[in-house]
Coordinates of C-alpha atoms in Angstrom, one line a residue:
X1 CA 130.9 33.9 105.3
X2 CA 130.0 37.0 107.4
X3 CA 131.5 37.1 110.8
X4 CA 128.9 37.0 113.5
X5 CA 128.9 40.3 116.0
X6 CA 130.6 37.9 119.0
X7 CA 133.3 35.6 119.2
X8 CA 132.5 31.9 119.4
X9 CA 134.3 30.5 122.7
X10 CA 136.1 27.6 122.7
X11 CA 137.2 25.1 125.8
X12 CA 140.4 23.6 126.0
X13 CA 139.3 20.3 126.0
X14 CA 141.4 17.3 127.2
X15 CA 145.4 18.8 126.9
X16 CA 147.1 15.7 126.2
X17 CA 144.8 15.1 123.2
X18 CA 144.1 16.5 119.4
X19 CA 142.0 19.0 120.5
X20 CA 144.7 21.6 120.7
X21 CA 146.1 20.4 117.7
X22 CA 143.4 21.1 115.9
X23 CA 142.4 24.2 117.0
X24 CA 146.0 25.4 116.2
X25 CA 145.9 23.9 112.4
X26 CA 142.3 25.8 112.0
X27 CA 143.6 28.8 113.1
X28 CA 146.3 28.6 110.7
X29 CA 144.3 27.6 108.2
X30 CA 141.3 30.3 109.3
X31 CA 141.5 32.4 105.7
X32 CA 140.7 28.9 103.7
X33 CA 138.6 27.4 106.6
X34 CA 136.2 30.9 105.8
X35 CA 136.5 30.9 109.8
X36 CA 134.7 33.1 112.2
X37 CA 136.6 34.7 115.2
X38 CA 137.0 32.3 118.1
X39 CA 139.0 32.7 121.4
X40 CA 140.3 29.8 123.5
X41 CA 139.8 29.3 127.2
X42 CA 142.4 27.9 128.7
X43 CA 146.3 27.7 129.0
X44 CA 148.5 30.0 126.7
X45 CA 151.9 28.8 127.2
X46 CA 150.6 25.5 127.0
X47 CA 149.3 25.9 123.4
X48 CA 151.8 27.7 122.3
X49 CA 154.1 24.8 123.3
X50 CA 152.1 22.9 121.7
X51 CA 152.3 25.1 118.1
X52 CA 156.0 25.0 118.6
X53 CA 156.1 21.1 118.8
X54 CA 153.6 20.6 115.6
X55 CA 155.7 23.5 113.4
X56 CA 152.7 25.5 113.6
X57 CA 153.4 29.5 113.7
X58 CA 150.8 30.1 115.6
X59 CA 151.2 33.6 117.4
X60 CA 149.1 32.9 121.1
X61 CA 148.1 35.7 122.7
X62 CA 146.6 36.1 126.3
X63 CA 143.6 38.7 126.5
X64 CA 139.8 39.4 127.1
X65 CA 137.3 37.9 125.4
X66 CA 136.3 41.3 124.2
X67 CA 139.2 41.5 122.3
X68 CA 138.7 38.5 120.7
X69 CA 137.6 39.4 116.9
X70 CA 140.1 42.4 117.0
X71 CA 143.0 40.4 117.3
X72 CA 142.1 37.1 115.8
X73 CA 143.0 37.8 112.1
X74 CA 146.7 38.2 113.4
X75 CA 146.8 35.9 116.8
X76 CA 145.2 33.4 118.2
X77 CA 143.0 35.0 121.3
X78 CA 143.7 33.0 124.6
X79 CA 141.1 33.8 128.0
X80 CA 143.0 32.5 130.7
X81 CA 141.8 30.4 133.7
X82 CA 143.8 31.4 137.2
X83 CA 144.8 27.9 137.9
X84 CA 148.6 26.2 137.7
X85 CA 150.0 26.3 133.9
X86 CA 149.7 22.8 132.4
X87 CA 153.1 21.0 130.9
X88 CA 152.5 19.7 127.4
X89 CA 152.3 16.0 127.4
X90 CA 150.5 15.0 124.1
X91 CA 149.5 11.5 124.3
X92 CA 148.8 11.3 128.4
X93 CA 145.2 12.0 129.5
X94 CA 146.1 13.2 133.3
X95 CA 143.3 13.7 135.8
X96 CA 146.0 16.2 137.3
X97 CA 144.4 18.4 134.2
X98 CA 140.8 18.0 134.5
X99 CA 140.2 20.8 136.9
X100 CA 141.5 23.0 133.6
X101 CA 139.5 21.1 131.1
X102 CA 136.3 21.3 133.4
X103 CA 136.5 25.1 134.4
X104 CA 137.1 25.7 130.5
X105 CA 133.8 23.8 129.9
X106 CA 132.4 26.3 133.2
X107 CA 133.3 29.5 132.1
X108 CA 132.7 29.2 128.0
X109 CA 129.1 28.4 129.2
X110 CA 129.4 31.8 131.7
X111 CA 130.6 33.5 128.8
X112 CA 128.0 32.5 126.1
X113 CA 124.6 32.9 128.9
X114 CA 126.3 36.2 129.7
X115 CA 126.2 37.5 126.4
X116 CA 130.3 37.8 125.7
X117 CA 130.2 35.0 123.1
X118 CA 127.7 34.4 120.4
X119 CA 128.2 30.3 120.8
X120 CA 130.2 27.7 122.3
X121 CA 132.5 25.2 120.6
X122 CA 133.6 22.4 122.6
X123 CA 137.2 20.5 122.1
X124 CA 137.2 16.5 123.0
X125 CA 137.8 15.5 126.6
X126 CA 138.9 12.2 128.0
X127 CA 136.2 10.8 130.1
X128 CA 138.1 8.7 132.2
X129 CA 140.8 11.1 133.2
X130 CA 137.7 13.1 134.4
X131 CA 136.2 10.3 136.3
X132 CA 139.8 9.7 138.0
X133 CA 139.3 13.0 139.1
X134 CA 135.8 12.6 140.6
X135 CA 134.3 14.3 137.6
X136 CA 130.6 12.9 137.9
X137 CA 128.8 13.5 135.1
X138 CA 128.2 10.6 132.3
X139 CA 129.8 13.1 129.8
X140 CA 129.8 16.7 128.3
X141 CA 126.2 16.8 127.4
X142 CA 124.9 15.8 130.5
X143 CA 127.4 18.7 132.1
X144 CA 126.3 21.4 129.5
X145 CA 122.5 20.3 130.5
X146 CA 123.6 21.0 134.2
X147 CA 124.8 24.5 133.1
X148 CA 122.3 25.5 131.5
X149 CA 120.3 25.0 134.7
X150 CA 122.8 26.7 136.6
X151 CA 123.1 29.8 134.3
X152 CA 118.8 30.2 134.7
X153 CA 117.8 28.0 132.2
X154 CA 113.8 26.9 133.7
X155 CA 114.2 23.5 131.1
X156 CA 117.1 22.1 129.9
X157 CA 116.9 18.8 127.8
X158 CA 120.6 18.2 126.1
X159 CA 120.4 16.0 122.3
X160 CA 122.6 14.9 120.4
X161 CA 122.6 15.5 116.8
X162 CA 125.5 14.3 114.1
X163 CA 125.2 17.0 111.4
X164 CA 127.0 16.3 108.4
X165 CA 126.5 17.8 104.6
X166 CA 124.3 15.1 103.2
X167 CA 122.4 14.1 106.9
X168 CA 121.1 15.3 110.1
X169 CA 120.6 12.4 112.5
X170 CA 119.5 12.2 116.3
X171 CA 120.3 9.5 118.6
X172 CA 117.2 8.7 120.7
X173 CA 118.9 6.6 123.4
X174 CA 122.8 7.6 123.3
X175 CA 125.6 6.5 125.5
X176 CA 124.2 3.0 127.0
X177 CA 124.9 -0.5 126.3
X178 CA 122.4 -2.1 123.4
X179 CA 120.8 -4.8 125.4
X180 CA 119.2 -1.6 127.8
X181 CA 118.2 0.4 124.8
X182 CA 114.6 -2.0 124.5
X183 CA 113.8 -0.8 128.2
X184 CA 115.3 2.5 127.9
X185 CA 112.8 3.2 125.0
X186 CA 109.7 4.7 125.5
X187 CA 107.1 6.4 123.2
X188 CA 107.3 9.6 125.9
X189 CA 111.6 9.5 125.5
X190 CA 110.8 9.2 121.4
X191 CA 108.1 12.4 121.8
X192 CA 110.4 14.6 123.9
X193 CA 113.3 14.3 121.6
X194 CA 111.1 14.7 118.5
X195 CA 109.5 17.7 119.9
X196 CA 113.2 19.3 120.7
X197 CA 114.1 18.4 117.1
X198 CA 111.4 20.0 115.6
X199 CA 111.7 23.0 117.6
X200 CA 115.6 23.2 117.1
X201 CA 114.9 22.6 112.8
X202 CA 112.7 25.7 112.4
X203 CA 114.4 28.2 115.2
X204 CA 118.0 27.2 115.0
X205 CA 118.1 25.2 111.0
X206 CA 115.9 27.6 109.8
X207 CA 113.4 24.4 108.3
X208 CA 110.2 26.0 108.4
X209 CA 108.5 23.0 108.1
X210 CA 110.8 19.9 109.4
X211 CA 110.3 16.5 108.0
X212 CA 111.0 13.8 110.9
X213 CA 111.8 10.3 109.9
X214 CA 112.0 7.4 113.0
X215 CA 113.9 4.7 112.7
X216 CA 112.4 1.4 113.7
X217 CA 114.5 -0.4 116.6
X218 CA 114.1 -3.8 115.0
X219 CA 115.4 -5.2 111.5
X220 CA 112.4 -4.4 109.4
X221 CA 111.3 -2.1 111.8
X222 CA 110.1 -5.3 113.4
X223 CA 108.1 -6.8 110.4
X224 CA 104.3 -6.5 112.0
X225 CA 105.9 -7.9 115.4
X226 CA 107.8 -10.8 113.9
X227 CA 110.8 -9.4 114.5
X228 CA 110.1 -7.5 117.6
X229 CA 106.9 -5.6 119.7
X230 CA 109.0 -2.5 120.3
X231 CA 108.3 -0.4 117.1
X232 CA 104.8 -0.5 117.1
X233 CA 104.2 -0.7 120.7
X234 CA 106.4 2.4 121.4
X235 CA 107.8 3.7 118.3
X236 CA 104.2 3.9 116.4
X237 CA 102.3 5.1 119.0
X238 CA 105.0 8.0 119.4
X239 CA 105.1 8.9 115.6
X240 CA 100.5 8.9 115.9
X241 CA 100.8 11.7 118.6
X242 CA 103.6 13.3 117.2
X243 CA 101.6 13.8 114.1
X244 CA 98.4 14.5 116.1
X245 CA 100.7 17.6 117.0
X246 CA 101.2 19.2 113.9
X247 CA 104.8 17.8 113.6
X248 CA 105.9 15.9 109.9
X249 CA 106.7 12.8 111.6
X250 CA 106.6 9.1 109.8
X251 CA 107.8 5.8 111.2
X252 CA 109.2 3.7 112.3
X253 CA 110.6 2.9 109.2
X254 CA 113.5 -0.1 108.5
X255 CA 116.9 1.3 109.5
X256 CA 118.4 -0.4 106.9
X257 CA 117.1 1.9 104.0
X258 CA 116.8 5.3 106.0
X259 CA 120.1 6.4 104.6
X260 CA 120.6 5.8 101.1
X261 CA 120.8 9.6 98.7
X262 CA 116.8 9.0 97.5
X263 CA 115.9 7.9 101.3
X264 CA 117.7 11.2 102.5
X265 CA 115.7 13.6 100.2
X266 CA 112.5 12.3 102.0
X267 CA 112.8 13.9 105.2
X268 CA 115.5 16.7 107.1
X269 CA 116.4 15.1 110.2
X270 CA 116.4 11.5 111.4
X271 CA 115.9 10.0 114.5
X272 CA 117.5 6.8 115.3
X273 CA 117.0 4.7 118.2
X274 CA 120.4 4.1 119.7
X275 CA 123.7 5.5 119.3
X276 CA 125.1 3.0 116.3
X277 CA 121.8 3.7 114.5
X278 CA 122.7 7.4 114.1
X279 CA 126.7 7.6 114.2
X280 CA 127.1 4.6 111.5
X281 CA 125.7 6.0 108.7
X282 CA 126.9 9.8 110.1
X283 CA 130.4 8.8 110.1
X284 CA 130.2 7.0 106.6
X285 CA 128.9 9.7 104.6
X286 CA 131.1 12.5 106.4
X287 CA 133.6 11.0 108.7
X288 CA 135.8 14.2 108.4
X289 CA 133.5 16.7 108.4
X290 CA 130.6 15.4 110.6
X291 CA 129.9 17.7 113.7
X292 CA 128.1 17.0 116.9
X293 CA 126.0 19.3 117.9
X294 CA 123.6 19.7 121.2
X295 CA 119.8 20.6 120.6
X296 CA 117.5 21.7 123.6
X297 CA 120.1 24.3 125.1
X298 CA 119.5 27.6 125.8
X299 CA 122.7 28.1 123.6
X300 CA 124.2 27.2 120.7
X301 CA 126.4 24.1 121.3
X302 CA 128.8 22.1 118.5
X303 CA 131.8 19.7 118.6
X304 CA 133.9 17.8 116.2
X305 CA 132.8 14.3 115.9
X306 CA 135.8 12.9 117.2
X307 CA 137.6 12.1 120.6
X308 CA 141.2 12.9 121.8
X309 CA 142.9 10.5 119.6
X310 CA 145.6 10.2 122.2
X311 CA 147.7 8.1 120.0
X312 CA 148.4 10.6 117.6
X313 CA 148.8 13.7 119.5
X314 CA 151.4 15.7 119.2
X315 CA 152.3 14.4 115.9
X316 CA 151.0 16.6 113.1
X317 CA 148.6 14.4 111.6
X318 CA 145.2 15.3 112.9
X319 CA 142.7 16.2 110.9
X320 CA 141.0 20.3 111.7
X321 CA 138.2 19.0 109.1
X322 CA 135.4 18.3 111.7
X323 CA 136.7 21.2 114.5
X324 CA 136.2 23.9 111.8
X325 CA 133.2 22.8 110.4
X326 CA 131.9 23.0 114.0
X327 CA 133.0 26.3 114.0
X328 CA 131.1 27.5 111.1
X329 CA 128.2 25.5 112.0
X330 CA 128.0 27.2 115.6
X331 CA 128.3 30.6 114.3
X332 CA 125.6 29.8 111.4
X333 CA 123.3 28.7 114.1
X334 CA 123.7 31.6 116.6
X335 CA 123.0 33.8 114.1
X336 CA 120.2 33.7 111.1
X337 CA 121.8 36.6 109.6
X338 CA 124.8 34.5 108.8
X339 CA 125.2 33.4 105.2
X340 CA 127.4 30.3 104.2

C-alpha cells in the first residue's frame, strides 16, 4: 500500500482496556499489517509500560505529530497531552482517566480539521467510566458529530457503518432499546441516512453509482401488513423518494435473506433498521476484521469493531485484526490516490 502524505492520528482510548494492546501488536506487526504511519495521542510512559508487560518491544517515542511518518518505521510516534501521567492498570476502567481518553478524542479531531493528520482512528472507550466522570455524550459518535461542529463544520450528521470484506451495512436507528426502534423510525430518519450513504459511497468508497438495499423492520418485511404497518408506511415510502432522487434504492426487503453471498452481490451497502439488524450479520461474516466507521463527517473517521474487553487486558491475547484494518481503511478513504 502507498503511504498517504499525513499521518493517521490515533486516540488513546479507554487505558485500562485492549485498545493499547492492540495498537502496540499493530505496530509491531506494521511491515505484515502493510500499515500506514500513525501517531498516538496520549501517554508515553504509560504505553510503553504497557509494551513491557505484554513482551512487546515496542520502542515509544514522545514527539510532534510532524514527525510522525519519519520516525514510525523505527518507533512508535507518541503526541503528548499536558495532563498527570496515567499508572497502567489493564483490566480497571477509572473515570480518574477519562479526562485523558476525552482530550485524546479533542485534539486528534484538532489535528485532522487542522490539516496535521490525513484521518483519525479511534481506540475503544468505556462508556460508563466516562459517564462517572460527567462525560455527557451518549457515545463517541455523538462526540465526534459535536466536533465536527466545533471545528466549523455548517452540518454534521455522524452514521455508523460496519465495513467488513464481504459487506457494508448501516444501522438506521443505533444505540436504543428495540421496543423504541418502531417510534424512532421515520421515512425522513431512513432518507437522511440514505442520502449520507450515498454521498459517502461515491466521494469516500469511490462507488460511482451506489446500490442501496433497506431492510424491512418486520419478519417478511412485514408481509403486506400482516406482520407489521412499519415497512410500507415508513420504510416504502422512504425508498419511492429516495428513488424519485436519482439514488439506486430498493426495499424494504426481508432481513432474513439480505445477507447471504448471491443477496450481497445485489447491492454495495445495506441499510438495516436497528443496530442487531446490521452488527449480526457484520460480526458473522468478519468478526475479526470488521471496522466501524463514521459517515457524514467532515473527516475521515474508523474504529475496530470491538470494545475494551476489559477482561483480557493486559494479557497478550487480543486480537490487532480489526484495529489495523481500520487503519488501512482510514488512510484508503482519506485519500483516492491510495491503492490497496
Amino acid at each position: 500500500m502507498r503511504t498517504s502524505r499525513r499521518p493517521l492520528a490515533v486516540t488513546l482510548g479507554e487505558p485500562g482496556g485492549i485498545g493499547p494492546d492492540v495498537i502496540l501488536a499493530a505496530w509491531s506487526e506494521r511491515i505484515e499489517r502493510a500499515l500506514p504511519p500513525f501517531y498516538v495521542i496520549g501517554d508515553a510512559p504509560f504505553l510503553a509500560a504497557r509494551a513491557a508487560r505484554l513482551g512487546l518491544d515496542v520502542p515509544v517515542v514522545e514527539t510532534d505529530a510532524d514527525k510522525a511518518c519519519e520516525l514510525f518505521p523505527d518507533s512508535l510516534p507518541v503526541v503528548p497531552l499536558d495532563l498527570p501521567p496515567i499508572a497502567d492498570r489493564p483490566g480497571i476502567a477509572d473515570p480518574e482517566t477519562a479526562g485523558h481518553v476525552i482530550a485524546s478524542i479533542e485534539r486528534a479531531v484538532a489535528d485532522v480539521t487542522g490539516g496535521v493528520a490525513d484521518a483519525l482512528v479511534t481506540s475503544p472507550i468505556n462508556k460508563k467510566a466516562l459517564y462517572d466522570a460527567g462525560f455527557p455524550h451518549p457515545g463517541h459518535t455523538e462526540f465526534l458529530g459535536e466536533l465536527a461542529m466545533r471545528a466549523g463544520s455548517r452540518q454534521s450528521f455522524p452514521v455508523m457503518l460496519l465495513a467488513g470484506p464481504d459487506l457494508l451495512v448501516v444501522p438506521v436507528t443505533v444505540h436504543i432499546p428495540l421496543s423504541r426502534v418502531p417510534e424512532a423510525l421515520t421515512s425522513e430518519l431512513v432518507i437522511d441516512v440514505a442520502r449520507i450513504v450515498h454521498k459517502d459511497m461515491i466521494e469516500r468508497f469511490r462507488i460511482a453509482n451506489p446500490r442501496l438495499a433497506l431492510a424491512g423492520l418486520n419478519p417478511h418485511a412485514g408481509e403486506d401488513g400482516a406482520l407489521g404497518k412499519e415497512d410500507a408506511a415508513v420504510i416504502a415510502p422512504a425508498v419511492a423518494a429516495l428513488r424519485a432522487e436519482g439514488i439506486d434504492a430498493r426495499g424494504p426487503l426481508p432481513a432474513d435473506t439480505m445477507f447471504h453471498e448471491e443477496a450481497r452481490a445485489t447491492y454495495d451497502c445495506a441499510l438495516a433498521m436497528y443496530h442487531d439488524q446490521a452488527l449480526i450479520p457484520a460480526k458473522t461474516l468478519a468478526f475479526h476484521e470488521a471496522v466501524n466507521a463514521t459517515l457524514g463527517l467532515p473527516f475521515v473517521r474508523t474504529s475496530p469493531d470491538h470494545g475494551t474487553a476489559l477482561e483480557i487486558a493486559g494479557a497478550g491475547t487480543a486480537r490487532a485484526d480489526s484495529f489495523s484494518a481500520a487503519v488501512r481503511l482510514a488512510a484508503v478513504l482519506a485519500d483516492p490516490g491510495l491503492i490497496a
